[in-house]
Coordinates of C-alpha atoms in Angstrom, one line a residue:
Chain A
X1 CA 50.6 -22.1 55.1
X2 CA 49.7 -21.0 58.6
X3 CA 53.4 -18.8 58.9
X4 CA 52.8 -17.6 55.5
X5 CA 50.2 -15.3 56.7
X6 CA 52.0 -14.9 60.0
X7 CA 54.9 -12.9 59.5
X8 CA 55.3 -10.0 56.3
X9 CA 53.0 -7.0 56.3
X10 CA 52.1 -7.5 60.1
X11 CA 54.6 -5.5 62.0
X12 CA 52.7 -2.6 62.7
X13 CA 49.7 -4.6 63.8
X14 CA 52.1 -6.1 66.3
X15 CA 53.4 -3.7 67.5
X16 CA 50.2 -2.0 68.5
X17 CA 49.4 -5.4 69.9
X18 CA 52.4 -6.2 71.9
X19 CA 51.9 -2.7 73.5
X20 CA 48.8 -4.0 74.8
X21 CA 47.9 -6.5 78.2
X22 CA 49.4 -9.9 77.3
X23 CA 46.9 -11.5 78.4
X24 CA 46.0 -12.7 74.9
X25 CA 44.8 -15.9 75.9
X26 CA 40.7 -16.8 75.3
X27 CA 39.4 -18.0 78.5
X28 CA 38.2 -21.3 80.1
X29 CA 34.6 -20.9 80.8
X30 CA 31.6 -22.8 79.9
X31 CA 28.9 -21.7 78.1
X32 CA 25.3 -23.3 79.2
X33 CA 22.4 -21.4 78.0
X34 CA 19.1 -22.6 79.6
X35 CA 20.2 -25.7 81.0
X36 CA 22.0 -26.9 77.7
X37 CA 26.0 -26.6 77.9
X38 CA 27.5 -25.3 74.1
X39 CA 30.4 -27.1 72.6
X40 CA 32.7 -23.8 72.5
X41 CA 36.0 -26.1 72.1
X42 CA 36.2 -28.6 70.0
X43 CA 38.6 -31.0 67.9
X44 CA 38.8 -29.4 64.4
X45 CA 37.9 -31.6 61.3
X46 CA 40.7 -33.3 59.2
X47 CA 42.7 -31.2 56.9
X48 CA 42.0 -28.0 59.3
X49 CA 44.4 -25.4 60.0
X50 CA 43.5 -25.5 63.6
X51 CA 44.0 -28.7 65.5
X52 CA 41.2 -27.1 68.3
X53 CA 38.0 -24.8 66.9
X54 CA 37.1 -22.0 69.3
X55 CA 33.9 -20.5 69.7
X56 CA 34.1 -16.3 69.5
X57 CA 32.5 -16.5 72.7
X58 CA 35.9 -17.5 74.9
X59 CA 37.3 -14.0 73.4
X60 CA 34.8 -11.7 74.8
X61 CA 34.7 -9.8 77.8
X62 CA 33.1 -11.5 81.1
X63 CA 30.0 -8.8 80.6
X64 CA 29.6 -10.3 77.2
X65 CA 30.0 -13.3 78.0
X66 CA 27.4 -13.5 80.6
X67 CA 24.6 -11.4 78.5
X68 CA 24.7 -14.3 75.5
X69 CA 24.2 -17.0 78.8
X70 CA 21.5 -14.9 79.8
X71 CA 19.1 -15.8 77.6
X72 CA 16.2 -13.4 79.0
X73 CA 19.0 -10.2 78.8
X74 CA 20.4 -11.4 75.7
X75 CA 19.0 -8.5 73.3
X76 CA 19.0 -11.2 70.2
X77 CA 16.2 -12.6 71.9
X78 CA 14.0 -9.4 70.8
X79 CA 14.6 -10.5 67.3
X80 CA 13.8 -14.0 68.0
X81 CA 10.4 -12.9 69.2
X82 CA 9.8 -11.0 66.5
X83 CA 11.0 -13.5 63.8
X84 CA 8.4 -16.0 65.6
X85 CA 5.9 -13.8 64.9
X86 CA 6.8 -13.5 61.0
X87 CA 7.3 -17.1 60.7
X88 CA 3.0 -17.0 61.7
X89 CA 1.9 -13.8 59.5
X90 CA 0.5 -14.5 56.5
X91 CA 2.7 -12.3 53.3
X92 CA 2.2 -12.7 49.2
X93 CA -0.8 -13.6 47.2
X94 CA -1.1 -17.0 48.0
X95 CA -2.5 -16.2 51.2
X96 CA 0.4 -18.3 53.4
X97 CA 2.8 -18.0 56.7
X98 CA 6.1 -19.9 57.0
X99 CA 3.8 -21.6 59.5
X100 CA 1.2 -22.6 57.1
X101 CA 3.5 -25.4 55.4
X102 CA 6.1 -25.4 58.7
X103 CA 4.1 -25.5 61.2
X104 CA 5.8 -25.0 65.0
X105 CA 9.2 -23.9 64.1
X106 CA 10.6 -25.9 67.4
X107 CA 9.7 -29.3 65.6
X108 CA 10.1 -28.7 61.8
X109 CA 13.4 -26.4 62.3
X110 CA 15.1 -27.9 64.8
X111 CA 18.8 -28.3 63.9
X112 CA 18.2 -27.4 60.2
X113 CA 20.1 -24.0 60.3
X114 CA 23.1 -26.0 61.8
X115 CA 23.6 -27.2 58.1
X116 CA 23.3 -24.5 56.2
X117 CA 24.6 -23.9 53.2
X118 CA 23.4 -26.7 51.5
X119 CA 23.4 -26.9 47.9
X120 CA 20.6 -25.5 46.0
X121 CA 20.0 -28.2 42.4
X122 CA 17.7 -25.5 40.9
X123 CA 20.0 -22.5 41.1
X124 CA 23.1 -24.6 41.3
X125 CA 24.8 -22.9 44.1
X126 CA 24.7 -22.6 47.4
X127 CA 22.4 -21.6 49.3
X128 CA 22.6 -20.2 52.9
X129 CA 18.8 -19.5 55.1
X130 CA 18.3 -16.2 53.7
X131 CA 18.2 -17.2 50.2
X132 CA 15.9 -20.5 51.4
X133 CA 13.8 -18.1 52.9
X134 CA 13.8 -15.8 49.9
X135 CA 13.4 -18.8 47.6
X136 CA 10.2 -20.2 49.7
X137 CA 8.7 -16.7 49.6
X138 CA 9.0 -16.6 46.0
X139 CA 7.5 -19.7 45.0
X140 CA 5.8 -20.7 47.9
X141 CA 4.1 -17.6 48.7
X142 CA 3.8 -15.5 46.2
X143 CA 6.0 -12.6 48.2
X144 CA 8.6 -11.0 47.4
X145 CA 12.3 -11.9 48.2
X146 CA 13.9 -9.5 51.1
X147 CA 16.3 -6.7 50.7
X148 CA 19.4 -7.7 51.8
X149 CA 19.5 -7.1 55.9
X150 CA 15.9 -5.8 56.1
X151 CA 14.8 -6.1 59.8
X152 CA 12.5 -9.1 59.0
X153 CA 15.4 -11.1 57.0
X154 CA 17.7 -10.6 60.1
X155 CA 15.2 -11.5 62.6
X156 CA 13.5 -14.6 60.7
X157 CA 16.8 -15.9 60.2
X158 CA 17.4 -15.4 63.5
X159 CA 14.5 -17.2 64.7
X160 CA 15.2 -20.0 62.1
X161 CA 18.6 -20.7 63.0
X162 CA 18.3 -20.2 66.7
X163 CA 16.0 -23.6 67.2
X164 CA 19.2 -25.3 66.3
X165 CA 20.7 -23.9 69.7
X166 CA 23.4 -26.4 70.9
X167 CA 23.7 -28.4 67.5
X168 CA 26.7 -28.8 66.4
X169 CA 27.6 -26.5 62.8
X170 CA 27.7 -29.7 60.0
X171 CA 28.1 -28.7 56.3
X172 CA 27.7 -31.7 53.9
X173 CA 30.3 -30.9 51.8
X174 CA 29.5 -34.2 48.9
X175 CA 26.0 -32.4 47.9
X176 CA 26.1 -31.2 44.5
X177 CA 29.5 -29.0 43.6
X178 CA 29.4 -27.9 47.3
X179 CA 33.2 -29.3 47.3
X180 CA 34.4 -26.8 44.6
X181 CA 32.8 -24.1 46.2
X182 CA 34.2 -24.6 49.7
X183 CA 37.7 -24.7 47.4
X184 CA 36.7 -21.2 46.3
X185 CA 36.4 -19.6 49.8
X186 CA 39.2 -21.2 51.1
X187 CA 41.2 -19.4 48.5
X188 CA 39.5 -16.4 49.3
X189 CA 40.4 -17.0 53.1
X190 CA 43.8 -17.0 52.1
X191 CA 44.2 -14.3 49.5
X192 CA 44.8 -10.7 50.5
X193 CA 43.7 -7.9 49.6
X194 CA 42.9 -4.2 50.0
X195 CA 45.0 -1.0 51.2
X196 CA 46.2 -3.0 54.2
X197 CA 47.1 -6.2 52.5
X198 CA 45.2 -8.6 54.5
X199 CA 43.3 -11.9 54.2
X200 CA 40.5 -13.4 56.4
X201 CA 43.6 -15.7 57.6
X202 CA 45.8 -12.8 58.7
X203 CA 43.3 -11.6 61.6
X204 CA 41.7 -15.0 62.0
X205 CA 44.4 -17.1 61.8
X206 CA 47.7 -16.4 62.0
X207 CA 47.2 -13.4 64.9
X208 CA 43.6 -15.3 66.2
X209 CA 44.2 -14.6 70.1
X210 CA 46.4 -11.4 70.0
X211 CA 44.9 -8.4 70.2
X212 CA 44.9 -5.6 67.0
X213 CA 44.4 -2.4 68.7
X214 CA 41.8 -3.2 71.5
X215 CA 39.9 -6.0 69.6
X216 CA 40.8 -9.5 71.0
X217 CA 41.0 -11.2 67.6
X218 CA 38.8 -14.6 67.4
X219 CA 38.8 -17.3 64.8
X220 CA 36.4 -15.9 62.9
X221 CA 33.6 -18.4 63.3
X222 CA 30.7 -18.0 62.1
X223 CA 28.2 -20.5 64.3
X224 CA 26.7 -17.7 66.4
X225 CA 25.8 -15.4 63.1
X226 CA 23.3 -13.9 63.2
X227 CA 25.3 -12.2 66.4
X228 CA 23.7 -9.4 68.6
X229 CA 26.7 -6.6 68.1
X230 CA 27.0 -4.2 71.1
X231 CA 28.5 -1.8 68.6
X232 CA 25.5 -1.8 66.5
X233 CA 22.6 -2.3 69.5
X234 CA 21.5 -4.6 66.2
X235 CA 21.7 -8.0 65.0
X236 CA 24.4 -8.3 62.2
X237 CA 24.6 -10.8 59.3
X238 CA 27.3 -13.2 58.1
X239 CA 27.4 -11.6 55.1
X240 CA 26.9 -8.0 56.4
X241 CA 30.3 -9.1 58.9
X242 CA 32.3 -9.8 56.0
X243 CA 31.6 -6.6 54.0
X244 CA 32.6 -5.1 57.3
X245 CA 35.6 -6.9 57.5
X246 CA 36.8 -6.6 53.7
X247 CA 36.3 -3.1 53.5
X248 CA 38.3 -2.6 57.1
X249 CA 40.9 -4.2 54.8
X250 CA 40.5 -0.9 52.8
X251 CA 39.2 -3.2 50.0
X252 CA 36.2 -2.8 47.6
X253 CA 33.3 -5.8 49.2
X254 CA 31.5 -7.8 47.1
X255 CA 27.6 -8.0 47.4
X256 CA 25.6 -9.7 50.0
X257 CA 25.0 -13.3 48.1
X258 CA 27.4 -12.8 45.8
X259 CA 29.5 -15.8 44.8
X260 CA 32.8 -14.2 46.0
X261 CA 30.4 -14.5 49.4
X262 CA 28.5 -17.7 49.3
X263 CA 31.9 -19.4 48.8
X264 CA 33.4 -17.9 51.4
X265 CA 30.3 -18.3 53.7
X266 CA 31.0 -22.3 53.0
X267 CA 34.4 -22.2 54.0
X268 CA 33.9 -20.2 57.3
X269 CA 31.0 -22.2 58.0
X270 CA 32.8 -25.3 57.6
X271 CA 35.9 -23.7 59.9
X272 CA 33.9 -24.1 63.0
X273 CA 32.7 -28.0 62.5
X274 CA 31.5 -29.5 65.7
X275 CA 30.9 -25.8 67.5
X276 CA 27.5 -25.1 68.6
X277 CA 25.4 -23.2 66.5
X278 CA 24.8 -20.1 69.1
X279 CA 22.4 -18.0 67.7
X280 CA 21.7 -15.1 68.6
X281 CA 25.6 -14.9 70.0
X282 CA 26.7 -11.6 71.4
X283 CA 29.8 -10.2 70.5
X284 CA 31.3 -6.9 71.2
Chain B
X1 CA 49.9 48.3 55.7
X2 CA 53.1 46.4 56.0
X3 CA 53.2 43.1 58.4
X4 CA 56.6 41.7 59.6
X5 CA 56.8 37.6 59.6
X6 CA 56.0 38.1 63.6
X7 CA 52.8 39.6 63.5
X8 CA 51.6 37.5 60.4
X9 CA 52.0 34.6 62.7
X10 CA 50.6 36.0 65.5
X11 CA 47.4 36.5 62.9
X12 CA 47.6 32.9 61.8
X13 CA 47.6 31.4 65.2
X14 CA 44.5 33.9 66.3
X15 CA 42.9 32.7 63.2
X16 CA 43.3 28.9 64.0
X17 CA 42.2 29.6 67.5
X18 CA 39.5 31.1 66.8
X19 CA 38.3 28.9 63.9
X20 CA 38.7 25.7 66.6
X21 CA 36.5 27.7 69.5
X22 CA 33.9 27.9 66.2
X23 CA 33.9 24.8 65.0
X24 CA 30.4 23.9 64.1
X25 CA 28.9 20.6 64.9
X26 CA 31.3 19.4 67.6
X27 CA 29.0 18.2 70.6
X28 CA 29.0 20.2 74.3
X29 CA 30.7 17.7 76.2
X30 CA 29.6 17.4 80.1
X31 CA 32.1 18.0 82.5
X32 CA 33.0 17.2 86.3
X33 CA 32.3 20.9 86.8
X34 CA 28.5 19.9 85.0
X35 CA 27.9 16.9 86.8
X36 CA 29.0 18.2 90.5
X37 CA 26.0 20.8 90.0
X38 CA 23.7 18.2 88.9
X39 CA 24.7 16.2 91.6
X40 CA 23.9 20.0 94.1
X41 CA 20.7 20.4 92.1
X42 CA 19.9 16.6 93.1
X43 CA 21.2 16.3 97.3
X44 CA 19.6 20.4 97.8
X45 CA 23.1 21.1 98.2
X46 CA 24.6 18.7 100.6
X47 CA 27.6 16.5 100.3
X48 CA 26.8 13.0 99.8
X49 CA 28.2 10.8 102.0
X50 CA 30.2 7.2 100.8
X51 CA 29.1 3.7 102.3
X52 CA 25.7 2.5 102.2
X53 CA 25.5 2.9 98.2
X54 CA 27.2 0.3 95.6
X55 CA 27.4 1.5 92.2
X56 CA 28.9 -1.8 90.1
X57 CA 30.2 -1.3 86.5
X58 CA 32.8 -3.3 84.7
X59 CA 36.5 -2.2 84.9
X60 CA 36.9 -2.1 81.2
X61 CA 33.6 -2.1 78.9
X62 CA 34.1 -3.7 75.3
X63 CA 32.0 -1.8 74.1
X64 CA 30.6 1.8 75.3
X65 CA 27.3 1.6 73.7
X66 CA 26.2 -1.4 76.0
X67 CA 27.4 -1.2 79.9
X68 CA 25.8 -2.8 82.4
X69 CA 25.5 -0.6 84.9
X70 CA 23.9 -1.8 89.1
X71 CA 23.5 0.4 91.9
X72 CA 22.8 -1.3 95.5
X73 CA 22.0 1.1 98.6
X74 CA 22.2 -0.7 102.3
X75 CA 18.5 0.2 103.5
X76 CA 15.1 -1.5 104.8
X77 CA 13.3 0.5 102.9
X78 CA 10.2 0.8 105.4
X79 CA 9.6 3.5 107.6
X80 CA 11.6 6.1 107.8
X81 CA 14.3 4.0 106.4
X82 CA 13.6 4.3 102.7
X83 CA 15.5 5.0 99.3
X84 CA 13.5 7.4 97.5
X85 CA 15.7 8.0 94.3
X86 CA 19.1 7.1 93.0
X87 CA 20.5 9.0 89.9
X88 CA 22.8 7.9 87.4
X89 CA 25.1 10.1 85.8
X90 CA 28.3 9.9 83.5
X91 CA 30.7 13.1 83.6
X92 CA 32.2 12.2 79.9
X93 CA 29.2 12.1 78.4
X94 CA 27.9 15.0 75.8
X95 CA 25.1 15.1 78.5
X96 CA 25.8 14.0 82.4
X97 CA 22.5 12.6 83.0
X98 CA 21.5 8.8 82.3
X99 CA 18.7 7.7 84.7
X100 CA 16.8 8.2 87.9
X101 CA 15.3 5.2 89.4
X102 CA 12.7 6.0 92.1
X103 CA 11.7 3.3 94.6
X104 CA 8.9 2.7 97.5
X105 CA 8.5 0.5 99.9
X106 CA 6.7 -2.1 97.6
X107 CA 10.3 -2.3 96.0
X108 CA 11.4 -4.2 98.3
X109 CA 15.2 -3.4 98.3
X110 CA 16.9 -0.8 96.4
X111 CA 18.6 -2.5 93.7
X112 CA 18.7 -2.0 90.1
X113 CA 20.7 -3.1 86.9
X114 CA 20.3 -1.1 83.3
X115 CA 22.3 -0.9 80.4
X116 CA 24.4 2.7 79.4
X117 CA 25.9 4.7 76.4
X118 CA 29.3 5.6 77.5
X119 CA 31.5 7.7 74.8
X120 CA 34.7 7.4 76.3
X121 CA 36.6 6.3 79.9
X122 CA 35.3 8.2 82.6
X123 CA 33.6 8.2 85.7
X124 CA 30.2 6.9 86.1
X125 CA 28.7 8.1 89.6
X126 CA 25.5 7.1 91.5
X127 CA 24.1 9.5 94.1
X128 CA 20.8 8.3 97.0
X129 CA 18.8 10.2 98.5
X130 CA 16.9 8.7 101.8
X131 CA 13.1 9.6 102.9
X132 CA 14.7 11.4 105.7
X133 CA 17.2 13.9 103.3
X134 CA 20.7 12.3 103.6
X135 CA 22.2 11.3 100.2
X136 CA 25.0 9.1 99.5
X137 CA 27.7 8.6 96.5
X138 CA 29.6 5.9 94.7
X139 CA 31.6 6.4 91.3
X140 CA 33.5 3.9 89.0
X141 CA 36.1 4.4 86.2
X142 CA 34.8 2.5 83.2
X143 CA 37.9 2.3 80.6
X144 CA 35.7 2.2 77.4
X145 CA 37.9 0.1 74.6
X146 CA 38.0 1.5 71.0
X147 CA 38.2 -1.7 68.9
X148 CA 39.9 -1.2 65.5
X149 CA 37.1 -3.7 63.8
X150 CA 34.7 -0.9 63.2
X151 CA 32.4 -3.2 60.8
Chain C
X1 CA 10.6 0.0 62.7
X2 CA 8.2 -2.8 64.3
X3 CA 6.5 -1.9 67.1
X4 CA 8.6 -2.7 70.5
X5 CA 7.8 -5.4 72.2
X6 CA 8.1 -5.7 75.6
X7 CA 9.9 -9.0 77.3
X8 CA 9.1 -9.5 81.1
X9 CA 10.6 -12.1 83.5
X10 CA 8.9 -13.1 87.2
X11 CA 8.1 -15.7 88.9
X12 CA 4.5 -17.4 88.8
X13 CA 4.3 -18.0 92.4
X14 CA 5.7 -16.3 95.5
X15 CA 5.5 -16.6 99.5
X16 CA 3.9 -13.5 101.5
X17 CA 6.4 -11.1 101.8
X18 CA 8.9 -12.8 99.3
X19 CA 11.3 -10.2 97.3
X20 CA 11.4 -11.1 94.0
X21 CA 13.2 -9.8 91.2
X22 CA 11.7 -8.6 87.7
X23 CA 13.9 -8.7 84.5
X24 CA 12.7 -6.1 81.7
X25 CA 13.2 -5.9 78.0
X26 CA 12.1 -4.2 75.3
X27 CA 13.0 -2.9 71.3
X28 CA 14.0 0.5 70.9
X29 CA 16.5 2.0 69.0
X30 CA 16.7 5.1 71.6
X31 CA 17.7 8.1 68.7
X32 CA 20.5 9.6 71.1
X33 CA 20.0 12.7 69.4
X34 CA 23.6 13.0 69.2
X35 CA 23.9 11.2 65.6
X36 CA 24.0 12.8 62.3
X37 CA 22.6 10.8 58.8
X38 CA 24.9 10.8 55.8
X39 CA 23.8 14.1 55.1
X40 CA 25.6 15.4 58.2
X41 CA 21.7 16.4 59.6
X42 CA 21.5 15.1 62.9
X43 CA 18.4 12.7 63.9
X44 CA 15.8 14.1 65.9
X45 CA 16.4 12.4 69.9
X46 CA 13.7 9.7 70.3
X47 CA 13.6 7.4 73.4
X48 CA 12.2 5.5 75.8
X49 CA 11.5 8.1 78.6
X50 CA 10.1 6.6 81.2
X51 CA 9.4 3.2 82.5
X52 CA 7.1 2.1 85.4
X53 CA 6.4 -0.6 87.3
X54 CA 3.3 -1.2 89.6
X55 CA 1.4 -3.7 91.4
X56 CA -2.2 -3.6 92.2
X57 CA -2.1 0.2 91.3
X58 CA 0.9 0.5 93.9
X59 CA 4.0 1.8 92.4
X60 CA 6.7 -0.4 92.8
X61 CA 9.5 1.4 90.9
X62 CA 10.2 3.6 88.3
X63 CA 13.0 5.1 85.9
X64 CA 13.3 8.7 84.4
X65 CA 15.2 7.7 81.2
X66 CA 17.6 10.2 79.1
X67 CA 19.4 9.4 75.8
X68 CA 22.8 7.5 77.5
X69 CA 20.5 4.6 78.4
X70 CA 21.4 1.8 75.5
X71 CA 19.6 0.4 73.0
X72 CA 16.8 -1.9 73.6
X73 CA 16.5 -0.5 77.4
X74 CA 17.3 -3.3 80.0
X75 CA 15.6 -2.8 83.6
X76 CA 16.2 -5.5 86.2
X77 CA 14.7 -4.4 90.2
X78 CA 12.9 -6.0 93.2
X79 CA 9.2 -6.0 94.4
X80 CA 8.0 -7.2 97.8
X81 CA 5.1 -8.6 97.2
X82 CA 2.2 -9.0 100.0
X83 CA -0.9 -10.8 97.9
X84 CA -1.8 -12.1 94.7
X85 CA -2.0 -9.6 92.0
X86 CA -1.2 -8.3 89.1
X87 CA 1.9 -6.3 87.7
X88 CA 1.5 -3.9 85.1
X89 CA 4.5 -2.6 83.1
X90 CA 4.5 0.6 80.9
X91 CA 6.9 2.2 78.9
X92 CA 6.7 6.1 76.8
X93 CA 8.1 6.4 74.1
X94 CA 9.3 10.3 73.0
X95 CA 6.6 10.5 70.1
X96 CA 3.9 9.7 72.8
X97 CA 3.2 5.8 72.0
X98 CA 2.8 4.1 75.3
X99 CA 3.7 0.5 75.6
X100 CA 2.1 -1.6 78.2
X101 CA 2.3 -5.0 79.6
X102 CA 0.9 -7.1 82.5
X103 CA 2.0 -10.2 83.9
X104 CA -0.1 -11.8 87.3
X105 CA 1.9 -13.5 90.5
X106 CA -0.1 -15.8 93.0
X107 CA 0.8 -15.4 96.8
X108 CA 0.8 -18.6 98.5

């Protein structure tokens, strides 16, 4: 599979890329945040392309690196803050906060956003935290669901997933039709598409660790989303990073939520088993 | 009128060059020129002096809209020994100027880190001036890295 | 957006004469000026413009800020610090909202 995606259609990405510094290699540096050392290397899961996961983290520069350690400088922080104070404002007519059934996020969300998506029996789908949030709004509160990437989606998703700091990313793959839907993504992963021709697994897979113009290309994981994006100054979504992705392909994107997305948002997810969920992460 | 090929192409080419000197919303970019008289404007006209001021910014920045940027100048800031202001500027900038951090005694030492915009490779340079008039100057090359993942 | 809210980092306690070092953070966009929206109008400049630092009404240190300054400013400096007493922490914003903040140390 893996030279499938290695070799045709990627000449002129490598030769911009062989023009570049060799040094292609991610680096071997821990990662402890507050005391707490992440798992940024770790044995993939059976039936993974990869025999070792890498964390994005180990292909940034040493700047980067240090400002997600930093966990006063780190600017995801800012949203974390203000998603703590969302999580206790009361919204929609039934007169509750997230806090009112929740109470201190530390306790009841500890290590929850590390297993997200789950499968949602009602809608029979997945669903990832935005949705859950959307979904508790709805018909817990009586508010109304959030635009897709409004400032207090990002940053309360933020806040939720960022109490699971250090636990490792676990999707239960036997709830509901979770299984068929991970099948989905991965053939997503693998299909190309757009002007350039190119699948998730072209970039993130068959050239993860070479370099396509100045962008040292990770494995795509998707444990420190929401990531703090120098580029943007601004926290950036899973979903809003694969829309950016698909349509750097030159291809139409699907919608946020969609269920081209939530499939593929399973099978990313599930990529980096066993990494450290590192929200907010920085990346460049 | 008749015009020969020669002189239509001599038209052409003062027509492209003067459309380019027009172009409408292309920003003024600073210059070296720009930032040496800020820096004039800044030391009352001296030349700053190298040494007792570190300006530290990464080699090669991932991304220009986030440097870190730290400036250190060798003092004990009492007496007459004090750092009154260090500027920041960055000559490929559409404007030179980024900070100006002003100390006192109470600061203790003169140190300080922030974070910079940079919109292309170029030179950052830091410039001190003492309680008792001399200045000082460090500069860095920052190679700023244009990613082809725009997302 | 949200009103910015300021993050500030220093120690609790310090010795007489003790240099410590303050961390600052805050949320701002900081509107270059520079950019243009998808009508190819460009967006008014609005910053940060000044941050300030003092202690006990004594300035400590301050920064003249201009539009290359990144988003969500970052300040990180020193303070000697003599007695017990209180910080305060101000930024001014472009549109003239000030943001303030104070934090106490205890000289042992």
């Amino acid at each position: 599979m893996r030279n499938r995606y290695a070799t045709v259609g990627l000449g002129a990405l490598l030769a911009f890329a062989t023009a570049l510094p060799a040094a292609a290699e991610p680096v071997d540096d821990e990662l402890v945040i507050d005391g707490q050392t992440m798992t940024v290397r770790t044995a993939a899961p059976e039936g993974h392309p990869f025999d070792e996961l890498l964390s994005g983290w180990l292909f940034r520069e040493a700047e980067t690196r240090e400002l997600e350690a930093d966990s006063f400088q780190n600017p995801g922080m800012l949203y974390v803050d203000r998603g703590a104070d969302i999580w206790n404002t009361v919204d929609g007519t039934m007169g509750k906060s997230c806090a009112s059934c929740h109470d201190d996020a530390a306790d009841t969300m500890k290590g929850v956003g590390a297993n997200y998506p789950k499968w949602d029996a009602d809608a029979k789908r997945p669903i990832n935290i935005e949705l859950q949030i959307d979904k508790c709004r709805v018909e817990n509160m009586g508010a109304e669901a959030y635009k897709f990437d409004a400032p207090d989606q990002k940053a309360l998703t933020t806040y939720i997933k960022h109490q699971s700091l250090g636990t490792p990313v676990a999707v239960d793959l036997s709830q509901g039709d979770l299984q068929s839907w991970w099948d989905r993504g991965k053939e997503m992963y693998y299909t190309r598409t757009g002007q350039l021709n190119f699948a998730c697994a072209s970039c993130h897979e068959a050239n993860s660790g070479q370099y396509i113009r100045a962008d040292h290309l990770s494995q795509g994981q998707a444990n420190g989303f929401p990531t703090y994006r120098l580029k943007q100054a601004n926290m950036v979504s899973l979903h809003n990073r694969f829309r950016g992705c698909i349509r750097d392909t030159r291809a139409e994107f699907p919608k946020a939520f969609s269920d081209e997305l939530m499939a593929l948002e399973v099978y990313v997810t599930w990529r980096g088993t066993g990494l450290s969920v590192e929200t907010p992460a920085v990346r460049q | 009128m008749t015009i020969n090929r020669r002189q239509a192409l001599g038209l052409t080419a003062g027509a492209i060059a003067f459309a380019a000197a027009g172009l409408p919303g292309r920003p003024a970019w600073a210059s070296p020129e720009e930032t040496q008289k800020r820096i004039a404007e800044f030391t009352g006209g001296k030349t700053p002096e190298t040494g007792r001021l570190t300006l530290t910014a990464p080699e090669i920045a991932e991304n220009g809209n986030t440097v870190p940027v730290s400036i250190e100048v060798e003092s004990a800031m009492e007496g007459d020994d004090v750092v009154e202001q260090v500027m920041i500027l960055a000559e490929g900038n559409p404007n030179p100027d980024v900070a100006v951090f002003n100390f006192s005694e109470a600061s203790g030492v003169a140190a300080a880190t922030t974070r910079m915009r940079l919109a292309k490779t170029q030179n950052v340079i830091a410039v001190a001036k003492m309680k008792d008039g001399s200045t000082f100057i460090d500069q860095k090359e920052v190679k700023v890295t244009i990613g082809g993942c725009g997302g | 957006m949200a009103t910015p809210k300021p993050r500030v980092k220093l120690p609790k306690t310090a010795s007489a004469g003790e240099i410590i070092t303050i961390k600052t953070l805050i949320s701002h966009q900081m509107e270059s000026g520079q950019r243009k929206d998808k009508n190819g109008d460009p967006i008014p400049r609005q910053i940060i413009n000044k941050f300030s630092c003092e202690f006990n009404g004594t300035p400590v240190f301050s920064c003249d800020i201009d539009p290359a300054i990144s988003a969500n400013p970052y300040f990180e400096f020193n303070a000697k610090v003599a007695e017990s007493g209180t910080f305060k922490f101000t930024w001014v914003d472009d549109d003239g909202s000030v943001y303030e903040h104070e934090a106490s140390i205890e000289v042992k």
